[in-house]
PDB file of C-alpha atoms in Angstrom:
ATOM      1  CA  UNK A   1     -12.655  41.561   0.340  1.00  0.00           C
ATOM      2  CA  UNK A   2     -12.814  39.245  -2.563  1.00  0.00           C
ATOM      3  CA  UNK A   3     -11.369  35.611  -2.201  1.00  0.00           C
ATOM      4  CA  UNK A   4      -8.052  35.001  -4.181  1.00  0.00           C
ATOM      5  CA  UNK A   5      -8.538  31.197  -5.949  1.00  0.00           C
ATOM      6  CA  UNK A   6      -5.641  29.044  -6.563  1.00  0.00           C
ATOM      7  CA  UNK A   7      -7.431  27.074  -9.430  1.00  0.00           C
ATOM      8  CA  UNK A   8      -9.281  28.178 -12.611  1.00  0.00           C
ATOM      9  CA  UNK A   9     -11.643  25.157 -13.237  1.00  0.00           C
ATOM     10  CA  UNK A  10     -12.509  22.544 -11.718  1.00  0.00           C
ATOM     11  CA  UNK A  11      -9.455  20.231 -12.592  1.00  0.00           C
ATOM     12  CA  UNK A  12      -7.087  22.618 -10.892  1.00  0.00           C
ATOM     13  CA  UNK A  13      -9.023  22.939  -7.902  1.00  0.00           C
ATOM     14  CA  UNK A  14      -9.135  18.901  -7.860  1.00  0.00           C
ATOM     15  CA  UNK A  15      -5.127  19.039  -8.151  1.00  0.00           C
ATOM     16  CA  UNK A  16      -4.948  21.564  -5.012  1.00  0.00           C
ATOM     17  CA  UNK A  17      -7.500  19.302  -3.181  1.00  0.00           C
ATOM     18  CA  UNK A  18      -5.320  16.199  -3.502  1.00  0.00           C
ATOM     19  CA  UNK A  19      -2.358  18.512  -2.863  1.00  0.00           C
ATOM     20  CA  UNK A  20      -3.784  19.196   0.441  1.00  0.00           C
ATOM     21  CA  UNK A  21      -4.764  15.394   0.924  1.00  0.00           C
ATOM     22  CA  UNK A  22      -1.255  13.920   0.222  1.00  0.00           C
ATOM     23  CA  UNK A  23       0.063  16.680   2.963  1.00  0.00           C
ATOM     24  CA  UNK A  24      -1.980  15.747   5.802  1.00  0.00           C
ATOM     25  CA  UNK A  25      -0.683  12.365   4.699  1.00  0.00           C
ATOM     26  CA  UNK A  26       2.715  12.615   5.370  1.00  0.00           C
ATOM     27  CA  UNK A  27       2.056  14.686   8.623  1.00  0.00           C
ATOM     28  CA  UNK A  28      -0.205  12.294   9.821  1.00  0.00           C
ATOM     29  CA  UNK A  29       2.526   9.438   9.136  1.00  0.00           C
ATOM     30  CA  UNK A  30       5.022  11.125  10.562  1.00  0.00           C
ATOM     31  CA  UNK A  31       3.078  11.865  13.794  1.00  0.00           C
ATOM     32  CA  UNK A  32       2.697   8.386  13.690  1.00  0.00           C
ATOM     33  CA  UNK A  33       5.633   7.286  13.731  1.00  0.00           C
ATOM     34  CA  UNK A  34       7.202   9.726  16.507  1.00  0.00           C
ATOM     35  CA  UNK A  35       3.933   8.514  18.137  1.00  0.00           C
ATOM     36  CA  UNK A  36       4.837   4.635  17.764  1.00  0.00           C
ATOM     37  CA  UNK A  37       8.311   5.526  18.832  1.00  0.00           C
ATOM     38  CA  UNK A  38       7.961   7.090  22.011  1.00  0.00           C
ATOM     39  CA  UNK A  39       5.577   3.881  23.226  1.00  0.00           C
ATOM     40  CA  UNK A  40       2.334   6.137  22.650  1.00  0.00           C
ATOM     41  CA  UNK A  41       0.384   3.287  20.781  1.00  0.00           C
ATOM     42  CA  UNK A  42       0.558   0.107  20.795  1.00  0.00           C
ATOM     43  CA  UNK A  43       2.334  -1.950  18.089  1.00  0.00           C
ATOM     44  CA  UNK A  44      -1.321  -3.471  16.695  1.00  0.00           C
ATOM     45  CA  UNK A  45      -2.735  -0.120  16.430  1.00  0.00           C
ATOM     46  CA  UNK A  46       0.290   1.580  14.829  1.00  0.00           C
ATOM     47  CA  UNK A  47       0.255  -1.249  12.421  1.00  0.00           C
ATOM     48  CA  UNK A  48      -3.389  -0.876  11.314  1.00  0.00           C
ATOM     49  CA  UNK A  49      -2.933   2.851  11.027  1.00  0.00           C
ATOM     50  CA  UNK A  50       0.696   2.764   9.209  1.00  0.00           C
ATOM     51  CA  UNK A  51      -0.808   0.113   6.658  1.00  0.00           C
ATOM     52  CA  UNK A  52      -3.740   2.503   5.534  1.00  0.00           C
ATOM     53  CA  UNK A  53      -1.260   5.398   5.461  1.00  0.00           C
ATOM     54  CA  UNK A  54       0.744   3.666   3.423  1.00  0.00           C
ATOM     55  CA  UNK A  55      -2.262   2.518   1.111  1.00  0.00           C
ATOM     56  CA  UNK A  56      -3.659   6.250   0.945  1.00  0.00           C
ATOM     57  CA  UNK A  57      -0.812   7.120   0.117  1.00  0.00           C
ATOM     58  CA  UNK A  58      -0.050   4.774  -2.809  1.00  0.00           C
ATOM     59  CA  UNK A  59      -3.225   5.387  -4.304  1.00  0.00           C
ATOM     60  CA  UNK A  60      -2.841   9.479  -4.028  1.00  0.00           C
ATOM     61  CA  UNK A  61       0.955   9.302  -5.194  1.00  0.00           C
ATOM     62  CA  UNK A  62      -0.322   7.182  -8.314  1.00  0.00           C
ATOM     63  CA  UNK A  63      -2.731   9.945  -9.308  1.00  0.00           C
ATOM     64  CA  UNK A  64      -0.564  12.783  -8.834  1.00  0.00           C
ATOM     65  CA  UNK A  65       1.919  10.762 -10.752  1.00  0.00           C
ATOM     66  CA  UNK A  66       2.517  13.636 -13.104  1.00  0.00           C
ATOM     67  CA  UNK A  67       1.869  16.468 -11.085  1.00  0.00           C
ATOM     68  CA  UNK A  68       4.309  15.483  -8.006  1.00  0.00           C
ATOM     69  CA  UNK A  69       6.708  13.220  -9.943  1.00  0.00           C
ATOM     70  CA  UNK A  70       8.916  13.576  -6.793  1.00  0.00           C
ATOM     71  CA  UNK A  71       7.721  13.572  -3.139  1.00  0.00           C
ATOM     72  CA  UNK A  72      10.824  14.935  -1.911  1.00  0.00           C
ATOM     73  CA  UNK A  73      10.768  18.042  -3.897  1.00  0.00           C
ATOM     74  CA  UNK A  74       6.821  18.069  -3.102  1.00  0.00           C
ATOM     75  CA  UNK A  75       7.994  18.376   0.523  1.00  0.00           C
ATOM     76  CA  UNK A  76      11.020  20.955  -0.222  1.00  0.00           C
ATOM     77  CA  UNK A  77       8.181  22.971  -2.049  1.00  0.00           C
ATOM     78  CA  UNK A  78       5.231  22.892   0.345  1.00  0.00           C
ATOM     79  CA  UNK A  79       7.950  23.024   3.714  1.00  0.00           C
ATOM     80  CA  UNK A  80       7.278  19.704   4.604  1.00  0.00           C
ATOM     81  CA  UNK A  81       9.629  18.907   7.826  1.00  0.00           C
ATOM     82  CA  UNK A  82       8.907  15.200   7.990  1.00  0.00           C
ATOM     83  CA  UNK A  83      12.014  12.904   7.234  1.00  0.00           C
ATOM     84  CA  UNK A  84      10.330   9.822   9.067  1.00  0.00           C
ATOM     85  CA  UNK A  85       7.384   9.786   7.362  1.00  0.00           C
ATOM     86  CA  UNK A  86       9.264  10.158   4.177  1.00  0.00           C
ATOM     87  CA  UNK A  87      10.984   7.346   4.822  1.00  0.00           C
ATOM     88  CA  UNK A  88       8.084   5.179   5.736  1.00  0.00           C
ATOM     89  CA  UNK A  89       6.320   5.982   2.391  1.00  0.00           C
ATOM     90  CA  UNK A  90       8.494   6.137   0.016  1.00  0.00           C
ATOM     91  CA  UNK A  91      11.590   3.838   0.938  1.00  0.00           C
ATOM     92  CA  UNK A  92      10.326   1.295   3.817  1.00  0.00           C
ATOM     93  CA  UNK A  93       6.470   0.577   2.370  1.00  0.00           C
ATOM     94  CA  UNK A  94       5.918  -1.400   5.445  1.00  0.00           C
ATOM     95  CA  UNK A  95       5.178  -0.529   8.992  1.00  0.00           C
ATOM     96  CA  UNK A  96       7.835  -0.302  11.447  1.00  0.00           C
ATOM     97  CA  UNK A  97       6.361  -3.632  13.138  1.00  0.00           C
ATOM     98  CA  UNK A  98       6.562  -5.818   9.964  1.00  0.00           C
ATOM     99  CA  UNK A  99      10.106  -4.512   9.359  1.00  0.00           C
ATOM    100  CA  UNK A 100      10.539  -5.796  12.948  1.00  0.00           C
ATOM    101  CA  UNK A 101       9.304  -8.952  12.591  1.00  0.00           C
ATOM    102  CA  UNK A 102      10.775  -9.759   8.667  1.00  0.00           C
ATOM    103  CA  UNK A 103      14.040  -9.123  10.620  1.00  0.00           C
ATOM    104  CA  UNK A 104      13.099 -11.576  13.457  1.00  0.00           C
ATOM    105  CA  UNK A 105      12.608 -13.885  10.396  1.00  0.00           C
ATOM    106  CA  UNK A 106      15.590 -13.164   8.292  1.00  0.00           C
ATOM    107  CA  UNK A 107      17.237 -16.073  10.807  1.00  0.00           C
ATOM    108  CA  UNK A 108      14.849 -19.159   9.595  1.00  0.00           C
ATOM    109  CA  UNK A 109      15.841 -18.125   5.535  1.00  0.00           C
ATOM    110  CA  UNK A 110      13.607 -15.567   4.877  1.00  0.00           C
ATOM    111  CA  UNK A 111      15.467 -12.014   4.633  1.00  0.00           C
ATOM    112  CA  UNK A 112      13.535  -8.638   5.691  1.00  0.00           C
ATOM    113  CA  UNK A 113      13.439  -7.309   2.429  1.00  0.00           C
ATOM    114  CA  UNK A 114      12.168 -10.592   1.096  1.00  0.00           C
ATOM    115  CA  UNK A 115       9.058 -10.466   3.101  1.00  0.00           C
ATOM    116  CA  UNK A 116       8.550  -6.354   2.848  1.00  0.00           C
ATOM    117  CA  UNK A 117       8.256  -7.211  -0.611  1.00  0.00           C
ATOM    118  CA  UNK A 118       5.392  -9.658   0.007  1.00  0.00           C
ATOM    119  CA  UNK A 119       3.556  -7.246   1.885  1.00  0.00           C
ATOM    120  CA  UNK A 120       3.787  -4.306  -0.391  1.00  0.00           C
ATOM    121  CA  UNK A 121       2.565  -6.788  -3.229  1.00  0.00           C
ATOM    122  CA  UNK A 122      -0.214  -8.029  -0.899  1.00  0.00           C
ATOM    123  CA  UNK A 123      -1.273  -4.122  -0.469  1.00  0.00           C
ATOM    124  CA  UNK A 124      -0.665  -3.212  -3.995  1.00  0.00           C
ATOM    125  CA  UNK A 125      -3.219  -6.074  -5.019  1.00  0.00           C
ATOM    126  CA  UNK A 126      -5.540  -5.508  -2.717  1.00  0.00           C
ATOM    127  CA  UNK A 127      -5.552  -1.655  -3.537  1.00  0.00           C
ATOM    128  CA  UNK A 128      -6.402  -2.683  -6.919  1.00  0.00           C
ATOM    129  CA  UNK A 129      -9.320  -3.934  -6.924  1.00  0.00           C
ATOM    130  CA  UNK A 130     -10.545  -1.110  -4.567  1.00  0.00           C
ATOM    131  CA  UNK A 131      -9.592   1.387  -7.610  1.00  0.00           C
ATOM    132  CA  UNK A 132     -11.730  -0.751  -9.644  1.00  0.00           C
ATOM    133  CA  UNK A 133      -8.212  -2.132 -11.921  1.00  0.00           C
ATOM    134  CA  UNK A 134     -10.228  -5.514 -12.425  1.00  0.00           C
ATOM    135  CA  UNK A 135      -9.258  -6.214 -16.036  1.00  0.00           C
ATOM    136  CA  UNK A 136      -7.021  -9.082 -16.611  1.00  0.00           C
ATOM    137  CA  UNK A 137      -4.001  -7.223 -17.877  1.00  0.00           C
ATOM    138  CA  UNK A 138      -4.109  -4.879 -15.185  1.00  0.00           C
ATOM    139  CA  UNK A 139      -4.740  -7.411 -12.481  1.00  0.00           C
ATOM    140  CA  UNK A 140      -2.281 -10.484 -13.817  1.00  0.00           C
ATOM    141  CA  UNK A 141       1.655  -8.218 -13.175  1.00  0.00           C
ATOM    142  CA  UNK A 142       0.187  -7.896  -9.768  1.00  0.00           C
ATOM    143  CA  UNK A 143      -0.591 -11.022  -9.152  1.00  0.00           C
ATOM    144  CA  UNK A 144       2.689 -12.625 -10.452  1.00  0.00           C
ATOM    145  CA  UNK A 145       4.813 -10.187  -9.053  1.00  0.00           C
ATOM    146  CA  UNK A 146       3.134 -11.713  -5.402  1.00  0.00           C
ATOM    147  CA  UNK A 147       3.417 -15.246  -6.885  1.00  0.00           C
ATOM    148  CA  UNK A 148       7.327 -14.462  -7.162  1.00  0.00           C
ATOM    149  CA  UNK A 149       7.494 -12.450  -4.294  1.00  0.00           C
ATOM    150  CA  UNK A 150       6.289 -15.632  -2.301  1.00  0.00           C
ATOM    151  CA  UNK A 151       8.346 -17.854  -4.317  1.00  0.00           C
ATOM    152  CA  UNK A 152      11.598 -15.936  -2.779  1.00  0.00           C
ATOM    153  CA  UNK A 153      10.622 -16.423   1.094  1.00  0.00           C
ATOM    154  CA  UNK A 154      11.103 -20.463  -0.085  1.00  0.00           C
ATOM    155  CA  UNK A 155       9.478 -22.976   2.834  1.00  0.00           C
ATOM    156  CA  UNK A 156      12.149 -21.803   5.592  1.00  0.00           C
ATOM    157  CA  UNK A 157       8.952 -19.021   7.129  1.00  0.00           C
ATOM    158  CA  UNK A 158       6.119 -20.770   5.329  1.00  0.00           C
ATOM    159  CA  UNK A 159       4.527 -23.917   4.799  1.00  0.00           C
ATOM    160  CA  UNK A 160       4.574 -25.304   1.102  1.00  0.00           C
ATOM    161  CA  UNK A 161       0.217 -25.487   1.345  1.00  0.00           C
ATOM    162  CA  UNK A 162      -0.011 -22.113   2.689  1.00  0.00           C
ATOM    163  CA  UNK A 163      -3.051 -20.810   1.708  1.00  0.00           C
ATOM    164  CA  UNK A 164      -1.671 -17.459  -0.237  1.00  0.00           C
ATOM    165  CA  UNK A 165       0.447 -19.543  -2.112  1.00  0.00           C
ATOM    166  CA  UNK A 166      -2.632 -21.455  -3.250  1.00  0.00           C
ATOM    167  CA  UNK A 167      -5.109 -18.874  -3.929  1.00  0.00           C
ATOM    168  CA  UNK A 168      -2.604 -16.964  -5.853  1.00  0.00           C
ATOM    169  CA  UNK A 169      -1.906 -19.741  -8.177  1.00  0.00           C
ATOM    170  CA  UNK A 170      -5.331 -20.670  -8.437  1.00  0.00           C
ATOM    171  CA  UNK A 171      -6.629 -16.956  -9.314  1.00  0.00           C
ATOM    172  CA  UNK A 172      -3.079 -17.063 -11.897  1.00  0.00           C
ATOM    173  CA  UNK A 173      -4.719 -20.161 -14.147  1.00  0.00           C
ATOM    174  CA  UNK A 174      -8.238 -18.407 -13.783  1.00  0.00           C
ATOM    175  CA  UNK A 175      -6.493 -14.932 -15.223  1.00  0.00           C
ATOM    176  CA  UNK A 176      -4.784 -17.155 -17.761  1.00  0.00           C
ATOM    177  CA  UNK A 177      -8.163 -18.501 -19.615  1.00  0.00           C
ATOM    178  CA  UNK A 178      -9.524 -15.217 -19.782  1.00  0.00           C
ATOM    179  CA  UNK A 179      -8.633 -12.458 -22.332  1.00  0.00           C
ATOM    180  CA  UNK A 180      -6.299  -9.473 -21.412  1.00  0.00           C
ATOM    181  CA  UNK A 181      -9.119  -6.969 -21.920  1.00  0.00           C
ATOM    182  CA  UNK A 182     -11.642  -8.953 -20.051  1.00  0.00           C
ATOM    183  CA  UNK A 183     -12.520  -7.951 -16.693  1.00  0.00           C
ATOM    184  CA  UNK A 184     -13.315  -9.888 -13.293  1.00  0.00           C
ATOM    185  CA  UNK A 185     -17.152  -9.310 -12.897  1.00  0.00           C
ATOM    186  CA  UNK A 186     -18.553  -7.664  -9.489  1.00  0.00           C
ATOM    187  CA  UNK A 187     -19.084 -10.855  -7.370  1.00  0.00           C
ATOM    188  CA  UNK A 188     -15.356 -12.344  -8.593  1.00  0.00           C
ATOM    189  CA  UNK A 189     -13.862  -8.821  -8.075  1.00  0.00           C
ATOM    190  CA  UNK A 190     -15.081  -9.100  -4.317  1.00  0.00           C
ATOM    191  CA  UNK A 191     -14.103 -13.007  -4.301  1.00  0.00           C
ATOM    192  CA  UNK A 192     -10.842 -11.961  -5.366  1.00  0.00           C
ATOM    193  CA  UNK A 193     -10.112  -9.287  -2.950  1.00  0.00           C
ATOM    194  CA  UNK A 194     -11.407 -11.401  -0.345  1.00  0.00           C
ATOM    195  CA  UNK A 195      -8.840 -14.184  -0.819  1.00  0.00           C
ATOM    196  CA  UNK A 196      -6.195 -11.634  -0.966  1.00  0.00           C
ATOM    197  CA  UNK A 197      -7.522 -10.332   2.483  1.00  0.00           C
ATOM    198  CA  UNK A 198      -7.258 -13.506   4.044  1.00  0.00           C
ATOM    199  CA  UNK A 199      -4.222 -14.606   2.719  1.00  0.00           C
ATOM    200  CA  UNK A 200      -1.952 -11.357   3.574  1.00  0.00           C
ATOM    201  CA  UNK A 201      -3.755 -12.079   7.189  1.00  0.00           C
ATOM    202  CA  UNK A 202      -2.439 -15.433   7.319  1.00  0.00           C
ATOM    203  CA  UNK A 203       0.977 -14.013   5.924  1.00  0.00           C
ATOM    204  CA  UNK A 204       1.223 -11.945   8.751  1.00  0.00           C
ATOM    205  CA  UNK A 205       0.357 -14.027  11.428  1.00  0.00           C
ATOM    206  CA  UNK A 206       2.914 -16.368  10.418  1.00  0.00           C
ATOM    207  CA  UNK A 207       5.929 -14.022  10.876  1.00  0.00           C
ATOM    208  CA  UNK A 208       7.398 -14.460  14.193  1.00  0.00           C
ATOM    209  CA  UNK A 209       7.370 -11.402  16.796  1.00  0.00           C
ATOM    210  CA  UNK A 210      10.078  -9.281  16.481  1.00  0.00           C
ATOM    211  CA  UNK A 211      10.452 -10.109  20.307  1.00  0.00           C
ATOM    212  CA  UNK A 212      10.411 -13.636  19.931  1.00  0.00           C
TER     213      UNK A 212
END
């Protein structure tokens, strides 16, 4: 019995492959998240495995951009049942638990979608430089659009010397001497992504629990 093929060269049979990758995606989000809401993991783990969902999924999303212009008809094509993790993906951004905890926050001047912002810019950024987008004009809209994002949350949830807020501005002037077509090298690529790291880390460690 001879094998029917879906693809005719090799670029097709790429397409398929990330077809098949951006589906186990969403089911695995949405198991997930009926996972996190019946109390079957714990908030930290949920949270580490939501955020590299969500990352995943941004970078598979962005290169299918023109083959899946719409996840929702993606889903309506392929019989994709999964409303939540829809949701999660494509409207939220942000694990359950930040959402939590930006609302827990909203009180002290910062509102929840102030601070989902923040951390979809942190991830953005960060998922940058792992797709190697390292030259300046490529890395610079990120990077302000986190400088702004920052800017909104004001002093009310973090201090004025918090350490994002300084690394950002500091890698901002560095952007700003160089060229639009020049790229960071290997070691500041790394340096940059580093700082980012440890900034969103301190981010999130300074929103209150949603509990609290």
């Amino acid at each position: 019995m001879e094998d029917v093929r879906l693809w005719r060269d090799k670029r097709e049979r790429e397409m398929y492959d990330n077809f098949a990758d951006l589906y186990a995606i969403v089911k695995t989000t949405d198991k997930l998240e009926k996972a996190y809401v019946r109390d079957l993991v714990s908030s930290a783990e949920y949270e580490a495995e939501c955020l590299k969902l969500i990352a995943q999924f941004r970078t598979l999303h962005s290169a299918l951009h023109g083959a899946v212009p719409s996840l929702d008809r993606f889903a309506e094509v392929y019989r994709l049942d999964a409303p939540a993790a829809l949701n999660r993906l494509l409207v939220s951004g942000v694990p359950a638990t930040v959402e939590h905890r930006a609302a827990a926050s909203s009180s002290s001047s910062a509102s929840a979608a102030a601070v989902a912002e923040c951390v979809q810019n942190f991830i953005t950024a960060m998922d940058s430089v792992k797709l190697n987008m390292v030259a300046v004009d490529q890395v610079h809209p990120l990077l302000s659009d986190l400088s702004t994002s920052l800017a909104k949350l004001g002093t009310g949830l973090l201090p004025p010397d918090f350490e994002g807020r300084v690394k950002v501005r500091d890698w901002l002037s560095r952007l700003a001497k160089m060229g639009a077509a020049d790229e960071l090298t290997e070691q500041q690529a790394r340096q940059f992504h580093f700082d980012l790291e440890s900034s969103y880390n301190a981010f999130m460690a300074a929103l209150p629990n949603a509990d609290s």
